[in-house]
PDB file of C-alpha atoms and ligand atoms in Angstrom:
ATOM      1  CA  MET A   1      45.324-120.194 -86.003  1.00 90.00           C
ATOM      2  CA  ALA A   2      44.231-123.708 -85.392  1.00 96.00           C
ATOM      3  CA  LYS A   3      40.592-124.740 -85.925  1.00 97.00           C
ATOM      4  CA  ILE A   4      39.498-126.471 -82.707  1.00 98.00           C
ATOM      5  CA  PHE A   5      36.735-129.153 -82.810  1.00 98.00           C
ATOM      6  CA  CYS A   6      35.182-131.258 -80.118  1.00 98.00           C
ATOM      7  CA  ILE A   7      33.942-134.683 -81.109  1.00 98.00           C
ATOM      8  CA  ALA A   8      30.843-135.048 -78.668  1.00 96.00           C
ATOM      9  CA  ASN A   9      27.742-136.993 -77.994  1.00 93.00           C
ATOM     10  CA  GLN A  10      26.636-137.826 -74.513  1.00 90.00           C
ATOM     11  CA  LYS A  11      25.877-141.293 -75.625  1.00 90.00           C
ATOM     12  CA  GLY A  12      28.597-143.992 -75.236  1.00 92.00           C
ATOM     13  CA  GLY A  13      29.622-146.367 -78.036  1.00 94.00           C
ATOM     14  CA  VAL A  14      28.363-144.016 -80.943  1.00 95.00           C
ATOM     15  CA  GLY A  15      31.760-143.678 -82.640  1.00 97.00           C
ATOM     16  CA  LYS A  16      33.221-140.511 -81.004  1.00 98.00           C
ATOM     17  CA  THR A  17      36.788-142.027 -80.481  1.00 98.00           C
ATOM     18  CA  THR A  18      36.771-143.770 -83.797  1.00 98.00           C
ATOM     19  CA  THR A  19      35.879-140.458 -85.467  1.00 98.00           C
ATOM     20  CA  THR A  20      38.468-138.515 -83.540  1.00 98.00           C
ATOM     21  CA  VAL A  21      41.497-140.802 -84.281  1.00 98.00           C
ATOM     22  CA  ASN A  22      40.508-141.489 -87.871  1.00 98.00           C
ATOM     23  CA  LEU A  23      39.886-137.915 -88.623  1.00 98.00           C
ATOM     24  CA  ALA A  24      43.110-136.952 -87.048  1.00 98.00           C
ATOM     25  CA  ALA A  25      44.978-139.505 -89.065  1.00 98.00           C
ATOM     26  CA  GLY A  26      43.111-138.548 -92.311  1.00 98.00           C
ATOM     27  CA  LEU A  27      43.907-134.845 -91.775  1.00 97.00           C
ATOM     28  CA  ALA A  28      47.511-135.647 -91.089  1.00 97.00           C
ATOM     29  CA  LYS A  29      47.640-137.772 -94.326  1.00 96.00           C
ATOM     30  CA  VAL A  30      46.511-134.808 -96.316  1.00 94.00           C
ATOM     31  CA  GLY A  31      49.212-132.645 -94.842  1.00 95.00           C
ATOM     32  CA  GLN A  32      47.450-130.871 -91.883  1.00 97.00           C
ATOM     33  CA  ARG A  33      49.197-130.378 -88.584  1.00 98.00           C
ATOM     34  CA  VAL A  34      47.033-132.062 -85.901  1.00 98.00           C
ATOM     35  CA  LEU A  35      46.882-132.093 -82.066  1.00 98.00           C
ATOM     36  CA  MET A  36      44.512-134.858 -80.704  1.00 98.00           C
ATOM     37  CA  VAL A  37      43.350-134.214 -77.110  1.00 98.00           C
ATOM     38  CA  ASP A  38      41.928-137.177 -75.247  1.00 98.00           C
ATOM     39  CA  LEU A  39      39.451-135.893 -72.764  1.00 98.00           C
ATOM     40  CA  ASP A  40      37.965-139.299 -71.823  1.00 97.00           C
ATOM     41  CA  PRO A  41      39.459-141.058 -68.669  1.00 97.00           C
ATOM     42  CA  GLN A  42      39.061-144.281 -70.629  1.00 97.00           C
ATOM     43  CA  GLY A  43      41.932-143.260 -72.632  1.00 98.00           C
ATOM     44  CA  ASN A  44      40.728-145.059 -75.777  1.00 98.00           C
ATOM     45  CA  ALA A  45      41.853-142.350 -78.211  1.00 98.00           C
ATOM     46  CA  THR A  46      45.327-142.500 -76.626  1.00 98.00           C
ATOM     47  CA  MET A  47      45.617-146.326 -76.917  1.00 98.00           C
ATOM     48  CA  GLY A  48      44.116-146.131 -80.386  1.00 98.00           C
ATOM     49  CA  SER A  49      46.809-143.770 -81.447  1.00 98.00           C
ATOM     50  CA  GLY A  50      49.549-146.155 -80.458  1.00 97.00           C
ATOM     51  CA  VAL A  51      50.346-144.641 -77.122  1.00 98.00           C
ATOM     52  CA  ASP A  52      50.337-146.703 -73.861  1.00 98.00           C
ATOM     53  CA  LYS A  53      48.196-144.608 -71.440  1.00 98.00           C
ATOM     54  CA  ARG A  54      49.776-146.321 -68.447  1.00 98.00           C
ATOM     55  CA  LYS A  55      53.226-145.189 -69.346  1.00 97.00           C
ATOM     56  CA  LEU A  56      52.706-141.463 -69.774  1.00 98.00           C
ATOM     57  CA  ALA A  57      54.690-139.024 -67.746  1.00 97.00           C
ATOM     58  CA  HIS A  58      52.146-136.241 -68.285  1.00 98.00           C
ATOM     59  CA  THR A  59      48.495-136.216 -69.512  1.00 98.00           C
ATOM     60  CA  VAL A  60      45.772-133.885 -70.111  1.00 98.00           C
ATOM     61  CA  TYR A  61      45.076-134.193 -66.310  1.00 97.00           C
ATOM     62  CA  ASP A  62      48.348-132.286 -65.604  1.00 97.00           C
ATOM     63  CA  VAL A  63      47.440-129.747 -68.128  1.00 97.00           C
ATOM     64  CA  LEU A  64      43.958-129.187 -66.649  1.00 96.00           C
ATOM     65  CA  LEU A  65      45.512-128.735 -63.163  1.00 95.00           C
ATOM     66  CA  GLU A  66      48.319-126.713 -64.569  1.00 95.00           C
ATOM     67  CA  SER A  67      51.180-128.923 -63.390  1.00 96.00           C
ATOM     68  CA  ALA A  68      52.285-129.364 -67.052  1.00 98.00           C
ATOM     69  CA  THR A  69      51.996-127.392 -70.264  1.00 98.00           C
ATOM     70  CA  ILE A  70      50.804-128.980 -73.503  1.00 98.00           C
ATOM     71  CA  ALA A  71      54.308-128.624 -74.848  1.00 98.00           C
ATOM     72  CA  GLU A  72      55.523-130.749 -71.906  1.00 98.00           C
ATOM     73  CA  ALA A  73      52.735-133.324 -72.048  1.00 98.00           C
ATOM     74  CA  ARG A  74      52.180-134.056 -75.728  1.00 98.00           C
ATOM     75  CA  VAL A  75      53.647-137.106 -77.216  1.00 98.00           C
ATOM     76  CA  GLN A  76      53.916-138.756 -80.680  1.00 98.00           C
ATOM     77  CA  SER A  77      53.460-142.373 -81.736  1.00 97.00           C
ATOM     78  CA  ASP A  78      56.222-144.300 -83.757  1.00 95.00           C
ATOM     79  CA  LYS A  79      53.450-146.471 -85.166  1.00 94.00           C
ATOM     80  CA  LEU A  80      51.733-143.500 -86.735  1.00 96.00           C
ATOM     81  CA  LYS A  81      54.981-142.092 -88.024  1.00 95.00           C
ATOM     82  CA  HIS A  82      55.645-145.359 -89.789  1.00 94.00           C
ATOM     83  CA  CYS A  83      52.265-145.137 -91.567  1.00 92.00           C
ATOM     84  CA  GLY A  84      52.868-141.523 -92.618  1.00 93.00           C
ATOM     85  CA  CYS A  85      49.976-140.083 -90.714  1.00 95.00           C
ATOM     86  CA  SER A  86      51.499-138.664 -87.568  1.00 97.00           C
ATOM     87  CA  TYR A  87      49.788-136.347 -85.166  1.00 98.00           C
ATOM     88  CA  ASP A  88      50.588-134.991 -81.772  1.00 98.00           C
ATOM     89  CA  ILE A  89      48.621-136.770 -78.781  1.00 98.00           C
ATOM     90  CA  LEU A  90      47.687-135.103 -75.488  1.00 98.00           C
ATOM     91  CA  GLY A  91      46.795-138.363 -73.818  1.00 98.00           C
ATOM     92  CA  ALA A  92      44.495-139.415 -70.908  1.00 98.00           C
ATOM     93  CA  ASN A  93      44.198-142.220 -68.429  1.00 98.00           C
ATOM     94  CA  ARG A  94      42.196-143.101 -65.344  1.00 97.00           C
ATOM     95  CA  GLU A  95      43.701-140.352 -63.400  1.00 96.00           C
ATOM     96  CA  LEU A  96      41.635-137.790 -65.433  1.00 96.00           C
ATOM     97  CA  ALA A  97      38.425-139.079 -63.679  1.00 94.00           C
ATOM     98  CA  GLY A  98      39.628-137.217 -60.495  1.00 93.00           C
ATOM     99  CA  ALA A  99      39.984-133.928 -62.408  1.00 92.00           C
ATOM    100  CA  GLU A 100      36.140-133.703 -62.296  1.00 86.00           C
ATOM    101  CA  VAL A 101      36.220-133.348 -58.560  1.00 89.00           C
ATOM    102  CA  GLU A 102      39.467-131.465 -58.240  1.00 91.00           C
ATOM    103  CA  LEU A 103      38.461-128.922 -60.734  1.00 90.00           C
ATOM    104  CA  VAL A 104      35.335-127.941 -58.750  1.00 85.00           C
ATOM    105  CA  GLU A 105      37.564-125.994 -56.253  1.00 85.00           C
ATOM    106  CA  VAL A 106      39.603-124.024 -58.777  1.00 86.00           C
ATOM    107  CA  GLU A 107      39.262-120.783 -60.557  1.00 85.00           C
ATOM    108  CA  ARG A 108      38.546-120.577 -64.385  1.00 87.00           C
ATOM    109  CA  ARG A 109      37.827-124.237 -64.105  1.00 90.00           C
ATOM    110  CA  GLU A 110      35.949-124.498 -67.351  1.00 92.00           C
ATOM    111  CA  ARG A 111      38.652-122.433 -69.131  1.00 94.00           C
ATOM    112  CA  ARG A 112      41.746-124.409 -68.288  1.00 95.00           C
ATOM    113  CA  LEU A 113      42.050-126.323 -71.571  1.00 97.00           C
ATOM    114  CA  LYS A 114      41.275-123.220 -73.660  1.00 97.00           C
ATOM    115  CA  GLU A 115      44.169-121.394 -72.067  1.00 96.00           C
ATOM    116  CA  ALA A 116      46.578-124.299 -72.436  1.00 98.00           C
ATOM    117  CA  ILE A 117      45.824-124.658 -76.143  1.00 98.00           C
ATOM    118  CA  ALA A 118      46.265-120.918 -76.713  1.00 97.00           C
ATOM    119  CA  ALA A 119      49.863-121.457 -75.994  1.00 98.00           C
ATOM    120  CA  VAL A 120      50.417-124.025 -78.777  1.00 98.00           C
ATOM    121  CA  ASP A 121      47.643-122.853 -81.135  1.00 96.00           C
ATOM    122  CA  ALA A 122      50.031-121.482 -83.831  1.00 97.00           C
ATOM    123  CA  GLU A 123      51.702-124.937 -84.203  1.00 98.00           C
ATOM    124  CA  TYR A 124      48.492-126.650 -85.528  1.00 98.00           C
ATOM    125  CA  ASP A 125      45.956-126.493 -88.331  1.00 97.00           C
ATOM    126  CA  PHE A 126      43.528-128.585 -86.324  1.00 98.00           C
ATOM    127  CA  VAL A 127      42.900-129.516 -82.734  1.00 98.00           C
ATOM    128  CA  LEU A 128      40.488-132.460 -82.233  1.00 98.00           C
ATOM    129  CA  ILE A 129      39.158-133.135 -78.788  1.00 98.00           C
ATOM    130  CA  ASP A 130      37.629-136.688 -78.003  1.00 98.00           C
ATOM    131  CA  CYS A 131      34.987-135.949 -75.322  1.00 97.00           C
ATOM    132  CA  PRO A 132      33.744-138.485 -72.708  1.00 96.00           C
ATOM    133  CA  PRO A 133      30.153-139.764 -72.905  1.00 94.00           C
ATOM    134  CA  SER A 134      28.661-137.240 -70.598  1.00 88.00           C
ATOM    135  CA  LEU A 135      28.075-133.446 -70.290  1.00 85.00           C
ATOM    136  CA  SER A 136      30.539-133.061 -67.473  1.00 89.00           C
ATOM    137  CA  MET A 137      33.138-130.511 -66.461  1.00 91.00           C
ATOM    138  CA  LEU A 138      35.630-132.329 -68.844  1.00 95.00           C
ATOM    139  CA  THR A 139      33.236-131.986 -71.747  1.00 95.00           C
ATOM    140  CA  LEU A 140      32.615-128.378 -70.764  1.00 94.00           C
ATOM    141  CA  ASN A 141      36.317-127.657 -70.928  1.00 95.00           C
ATOM    142  CA  GLY A 142      36.298-129.043 -74.445  1.00 97.00           C
ATOM    143  CA  LEU A 143      33.231-127.116 -75.506  1.00 97.00           C
ATOM    144  CA  CYS A 144      34.715-123.794 -73.968  1.00 96.00           C
ATOM    145  CA  CYS A 145      37.710-123.857 -76.421  1.00 94.00           C
ATOM    146  CA  ALA A 146      36.084-125.211 -79.502  1.00 97.00           C
ATOM    147  CA  HIS A 147      35.028-123.392 -82.675  1.00 96.00           C
ATOM    148  CA  GLY A 148      32.636-126.243 -83.401  1.00 96.00           C
ATOM    149  CA  VAL A 149      31.292-129.618 -82.381  1.00 97.00           C
ATOM    150  CA  ILE A 150      31.309-132.759 -84.729  1.00 98.00           C
ATOM    151  CA  VAL A 151      28.462-135.023 -83.561  1.00 96.00           C
ATOM    152  CA  PRO A 152      28.910-138.668 -84.767  1.00 97.00           C
ATOM    153  CA  MET A 153      25.538-140.428 -84.779  1.00 94.00           C
ATOM    154  CA  GLN A 154      24.118-143.742 -85.795  1.00 94.00           C
ATOM    155  CA  CYS A 155      21.083-143.622 -87.951  1.00 92.00           C
ATOM    156  CA  GLU A 156      18.618-145.229 -85.574  1.00 88.00           C
ATOM    157  CA  TYR A 157      15.164-144.398 -84.329  1.00 79.00           C
ATOM    158  CA  PHE A 158      16.169-142.726 -81.068  1.00 77.00           C
ATOM    159  CA  ALA A 159      19.212-140.907 -82.486  1.00 76.00           C
ATOM    160  CA  LEU A 160      17.437-137.500 -82.491  1.00 77.00           C
ATOM    161  CA  GLU A 161      16.147-137.668 -79.010  1.00 77.00           C
ATOM    162  CA  GLY A 162      19.614-137.796 -77.567  1.00 76.00           C
ATOM    163  CA  LEU A 163      20.569-134.927 -79.697  1.00 84.00           C
ATOM    164  CA  THR A 164      18.255-132.461 -77.853  1.00 85.00           C
ATOM    165  CA  ASP A 165      20.322-132.579 -74.580  1.00 85.00           C
ATOM    166  CA  LEU A 166      23.540-131.912 -76.463  1.00 88.00           C
ATOM    167  CA  VAL A 167      21.975-129.073 -78.608  1.00 90.00           C
ATOM    168  CA  ASN A 168      20.755-127.441 -75.361  1.00 92.00           C
ATOM    169  CA  THR A 169      24.016-127.724 -73.692  1.00 91.00           C
ATOM    170  CA  ILE A 170      25.799-126.281 -76.691  1.00 94.00           C
ATOM    171  CA  LYS A 171      23.306-123.325 -76.643  1.00 95.00           C
ATOM    172  CA  GLN A 172      24.016-122.690 -72.950  1.00 94.00           C
ATOM    173  CA  VAL A 173      27.797-122.896 -73.437  1.00 95.00           C
ATOM    174  CA  LYS A 174      27.484-120.519 -76.411  1.00 96.00           C
ATOM    175  CA  ALA A 175      25.448-118.041 -74.402  1.00 96.00           C
ATOM    176  CA  ASN A 176      27.586-118.011 -71.381  1.00 94.00           C
ATOM    177  CA  LEU A 177      31.071-119.137 -72.028  1.00 94.00           C
ATOM    178  CA  ASN A 178      31.984-119.407 -75.772  1.00 96.00           C
ATOM    179  CA  ASP A 179      30.269-117.279 -78.383  1.00 96.00           C
ATOM    180  CA  ASP A 180      32.078-118.997 -81.270  1.00 93.00           C
ATOM    181  CA  LEU A 181      30.580-122.381 -80.527  1.00 96.00           C
ATOM    182  CA  GLN A 182      28.337-124.106 -83.089  1.00 94.00           C
ATOM    183  CA  ILE A 183      27.446-127.540 -84.268  1.00 94.00           C
ATOM    184  CA  ILE A 184      29.694-127.974 -87.365  1.00 95.00           C
ATOM    185  CA  GLY A 185      27.943-131.035 -88.404  1.00 95.00           C
ATOM    186  CA  LEU A 186      26.351-134.311 -87.809  1.00 96.00           C
ATOM    187  CA  LEU A 187      28.447-137.278 -89.062  1.00 97.00           C
ATOM    188  CA  ARG A 188      26.463-140.382 -89.944  1.00 96.00           C
ATOM    189  CA  VAL A 189      28.558-143.307 -88.679  1.00 97.00           C
ATOM    190  CA  MET A 190      28.358-147.185 -88.608  1.00 97.00           C
ATOM    191  CA  PHE A 191      26.035-146.812 -91.536  1.00 96.00           C
ATOM    192  CA  ASP A 192      24.606-149.907 -93.216  1.00 94.00           C
ATOM    193  CA  PRO A 193      22.796-149.021 -96.440  1.00 87.00           C
ATOM    194  CA  ARG A 194      21.145-152.414 -96.576  1.00 91.00           C
ATOM    195  CA  ILE A 195      19.026-151.430 -93.552  1.00 92.00           C
ATOM    196  CA  THR A 196      16.030-149.526 -94.811  1.00 93.00           C
ATOM    197  CA  LEU A 197      15.527-147.759 -91.397  1.00 91.00           C
ATOM    198  CA  GLN A 198      19.075-146.416 -91.512  1.00 92.00           C
ATOM    199  CA  GLN A 199      18.508-145.096 -94.976  1.00 92.00           C
ATOM    200  CA  GLN A 200      15.300-143.456 -93.922  1.00 92.00           C
ATOM    201  CA  VAL A 201      16.766-141.864 -90.844  1.00 91.00           C
ATOM    202  CA  GLY A 202      19.787-140.739 -92.820  1.00 91.00           C
ATOM    203  CA  GLU A 203      17.550-139.031 -95.400  1.00 90.00           C
ATOM    204  CA  GLN A 204      15.493-137.516 -92.525  1.00 88.00           C
ATOM    205  CA  LEU A 205      18.561-136.066 -90.842  1.00 89.00           C
ATOM    206  CA  LYS A 206      19.545-134.468 -94.216  1.00 90.00           C
ATOM    207  CA  ALA A 207      16.054-133.089 -94.783  1.00 89.00           C
ATOM    208  CA  HIS A 208      15.919-131.709 -91.172  1.00 86.00           C
ATOM    209  CA  PHE A 209      19.405-130.372 -90.660  1.00 89.00           C
ATOM    210  CA  GLY A 210      20.448-129.588 -94.249  1.00 92.00           C
ATOM    211  CA  ASP A 211      24.133-128.704 -94.728  1.00 91.00           C
ATOM    212  CA  LYS A 212      24.643-129.293 -91.003  1.00 93.00           C
ATOM    213  CA  VAL A 213      24.756-132.959 -91.961  1.00 95.00           C
ATOM    214  CA  PHE A 214      28.196-133.933 -93.518  1.00 96.00           C
ATOM    215  CA  ASP A 215      28.075-135.293 -97.130  1.00 95.00           C
ATOM    216  CA  THR A 216      30.475-138.077 -96.075  1.00 97.00           C
ATOM    217  CA  VAL A 217      28.900-141.176 -94.535  1.00 97.00           C
ATOM    218  CA  ILE A 218      31.013-143.591 -92.497  1.00 98.00           C
ATOM    219  CA  PRO A 219      30.126-147.154 -93.270  1.00 97.00           C
ATOM    220  CA  ARG A 220      30.023-150.056 -90.636  1.00 97.00           C
ATOM    221  CA  ASN A 221      33.355-151.544 -91.378  1.00 98.00           C
ATOM    222  CA  VAL A 222      35.099-154.246 -89.342  1.00 98.00           C
ATOM    223  CA  ARG A 223      38.661-152.973 -90.193  1.00 98.00           C
ATOM    224  CA  LEU A 224      37.703-149.680 -88.182  1.00 98.00           C
ATOM    225  CA  ALA A 225      36.785-151.911 -85.224  1.00 98.00           C
ATOM    226  CA  GLU A 226      39.846-154.087 -85.446  1.00 98.00           C
ATOM    227  CA  ALA A 227      42.336-151.196 -85.802  1.00 98.00           C
ATOM    228  CA  PRO A 228      42.387-150.126 -82.126  1.00 97.00           C
ATOM    229  CA  SER A 229      43.721-153.528 -80.995  1.00 97.00           C
ATOM    230  CA  TYR A 230      46.779-152.771 -83.133  1.00 96.00           C
ATOM    231  CA  GLY A 231      47.086-149.312 -81.622  1.00 96.00           C
ATOM    232  CA  LEU A 232      46.307-147.623 -84.859  1.00 98.00           C
ATOM    233  CA  PRO A 233      43.465-145.674 -86.430  1.00 98.00           C
ATOM    234  CA  GLY A 234      41.748-147.683 -89.356  1.00 98.00           C
ATOM    235  CA  VAL A 235      43.122-145.062 -91.750  1.00 97.00           C
ATOM    236  CA  ALA A 236      46.628-146.202 -90.864  1.00 97.00           C
ATOM    237  CA  PHE A 237      45.929-149.769 -90.222  1.00 97.00           C
ATOM    238  CA  ASP A 238      44.224-150.602 -93.444  1.00 97.00           C
ATOM    239  CA  PRO A 239      44.222-147.456 -95.742  1.00 97.00           C
ATOM    240  CA  ALA A 240      42.455-149.389 -98.671  1.00 98.00           C
ATOM    241  CA  SER A 241      39.461-150.410 -96.532  1.00 98.00           C
ATOM    242  CA  LYS A 242      36.139-148.834 -96.999  1.00 98.00           C
ATOM    243  CA  GLY A 243      36.205-147.407 -93.492  1.00 98.00           C
ATOM    244  CA  ALA A 244      39.548-145.822 -93.949  1.00 98.00           C
ATOM    245  CA  GLN A 245      38.620-144.398 -97.389  1.00 98.00           C
ATOM    246  CA  SER A 246      35.507-142.792 -95.999  1.00 98.00           C
ATOM    247  CA  PHE A 247      37.489-141.051 -93.183  1.00 98.00           C
ATOM    248  CA  ILE A 248      39.973-139.691 -95.814  1.00 97.00           C
ATOM    249  CA  SER A 249      36.919-138.313 -97.604  1.00 98.00           C
ATOM    250  CA  PHE A 250      35.771-136.808 -94.416  1.00 98.00           C
ATOM    251  CA  ALA A 251      39.013-135.154 -93.661  1.00 98.00           C
ATOM    252  CA  LYS A 252      38.962-133.719 -97.163  1.00 97.00           C
ATOM    253  CA  GLU A 253      35.356-132.536 -96.568  1.00 97.00           C
ATOM    254  CA  MET A 254      36.476-130.777 -93.347  1.00 96.00           C
ATOM    255  CA  VAL A 255      39.418-129.023 -95.016  1.00 95.00           C
ATOM    256  CA  ALA A 256      37.084-127.896 -97.741  1.00 94.00           C
ATOM    257  CA  ARG A 257      34.532-126.469 -95.266  1.00 89.00           C
ATOM    258  CA  ILE A 258      37.226-124.548 -93.396  1.00 84.00           C
ATOM    259  CA  ASP A 259      38.621-123.011 -96.559  1.00 79.00           C
ATOM    260  CA  LYS A 260      35.158-121.982 -97.587  1.00 73.00           C
ATOM    261  CA  LYS A 261      34.824-119.752 -94.517  1.00 65.00           C
TER     262      LYS A 261
HETATM  263  P1  ADP B   1      32.556-143.901 -78.424  1.00 56.13           P
HETATM  264  O1  ADP B   1      33.893-143.198 -78.340  1.00 56.13           O
HETATM  265  O2  ADP B   1      31.391-142.961 -78.802  1.00 56.13           O
HETATM  266  O3  ADP B   1      32.287-144.580 -77.059  1.00 56.13           O
HETATM  267  P2  ADP B   1      33.766-145.777 -80.121  1.00 56.13           P
HETATM  268  O4  ADP B   1      34.424-144.969 -81.253  1.00 56.13           O
HETATM  269  O5  ADP B   1      34.695-146.300 -79.141  1.00 56.13           O
HETATM  270  O6  ADP B   1      32.587-144.926 -79.446  1.00 56.13           O
HETATM  271  O7  ADP B   1      33.029-146.917 -80.881  1.00 56.13           O
HETATM  272  C1  ADP B   1      32.352-147.967 -80.215  1.00 56.13           C
HETATM  273  C2  ADP B   1      32.647-149.360 -80.795  1.00 56.13           C
HETATM  274  O8  ADP B   1      32.095-149.368 -82.101  1.00 56.13           O
HETATM  275  C3  ADP B   1      34.113-149.679 -80.870  1.00 56.13           C
HETATM  276  O9  ADP B   1      34.298-150.947 -80.597  1.00 56.13           O
HETATM  277  C4  ADP B   1      34.440-149.375 -82.330  1.00 56.13           C
HETATM  278  O10 ADP B   1      35.625-150.037 -82.753  1.00 56.13           O
HETATM  279  C5  ADP B   1      33.280-149.706 -83.031  1.00 56.13           C
HETATM  280  N1  ADP B   1      33.020-148.800 -84.238  1.00 56.13           N
HETATM  281  C6  ADP B   1      33.113-147.508 -84.328  1.00 56.13           C
HETATM  282  N2  ADP B   1      32.847-147.074 -85.578  1.00 56.13           N
HETATM  283  C7  ADP B   1      32.696-148.148 -86.403  1.00 56.13           C
HETATM  284  C8  ADP B   1      32.482-148.427 -87.776  1.00 56.13           C
HETATM  285  N3  ADP B   1      32.250-147.436 -88.583  1.00 56.13           N
HETATM  286  N4  ADP B   1      32.413-149.744 -88.160  1.00 56.13           N
HETATM  287  C9  ADP B   1      32.598-150.753 -87.342  1.00 56.13           C
HETATM  288  N5  ADP B   1      32.808-150.533 -86.002  1.00 56.13           N
HETATM  289  C10 ADP B   1      32.853-149.391 -85.406  1.00 56.13           C
HETATM  290 MG1   MG B   2      35.232-142.909 -76.651  1.00 56.13          MG
END
């Protein structure tokens, strides 16, 4: 059975998409079978995986509205195949923004993605879901099917404040819709050890949340930021870079955590 994780944080620009595509590529590189689901109408995870969001015949939108199955809608990227870290992609584009409104009228609206993933579950070791920067019906669909949530966060002064809303949402979803759900871990991203405040906040997080904080820390690294313009995750674009290496370590840490359970 696949382990299903949402990469979520209601703040924008905190590194969700970067984490999703690089973890997907890192897991693929260490031999895991991965499906990456783009749940953000911006389609950045789709483009960042080397798939042109404007040219997709089917997207996650069709899956949510049940006009296509995941088997019909998923695609692969030639670029990723060349780099030896291929994963399947259930893409998204602007059309997905409409799903928010259209889903209001339908039955089982928050369980659509869960039911669709159940049909392909056996084909994967990991399903990673890149969530939009909101606690919307789209994010709710992601949280409903996940075993856990990975929360990328920058070690800044206000980082913890934003976390409260997410933690409360996760509690509510757990109580009402998905008893499995838990925060798997907080991932410290865009980390700059030269900045004392970041070091302090990083250590405070560890002290406060213990093993809910991943050991791996993702540094601020320009190669990770450059990679999307080449339609590749950093792990595929420049495997030797510090950013890529840290995501490979993170993929290994994830696999080890799953094996322990
Ligand atoms: P989100 O999906 O949460 O909105 P993104 O993953 O798109 O966030 O990241 C926001 C911006 O920061 C992007 O331009 C991305 O390339 C850049 N970025 C993300 N992580 C890093 C990192 N570790 N080092 C340098 N730049 C990063
Ligand atoms: Mg994003």
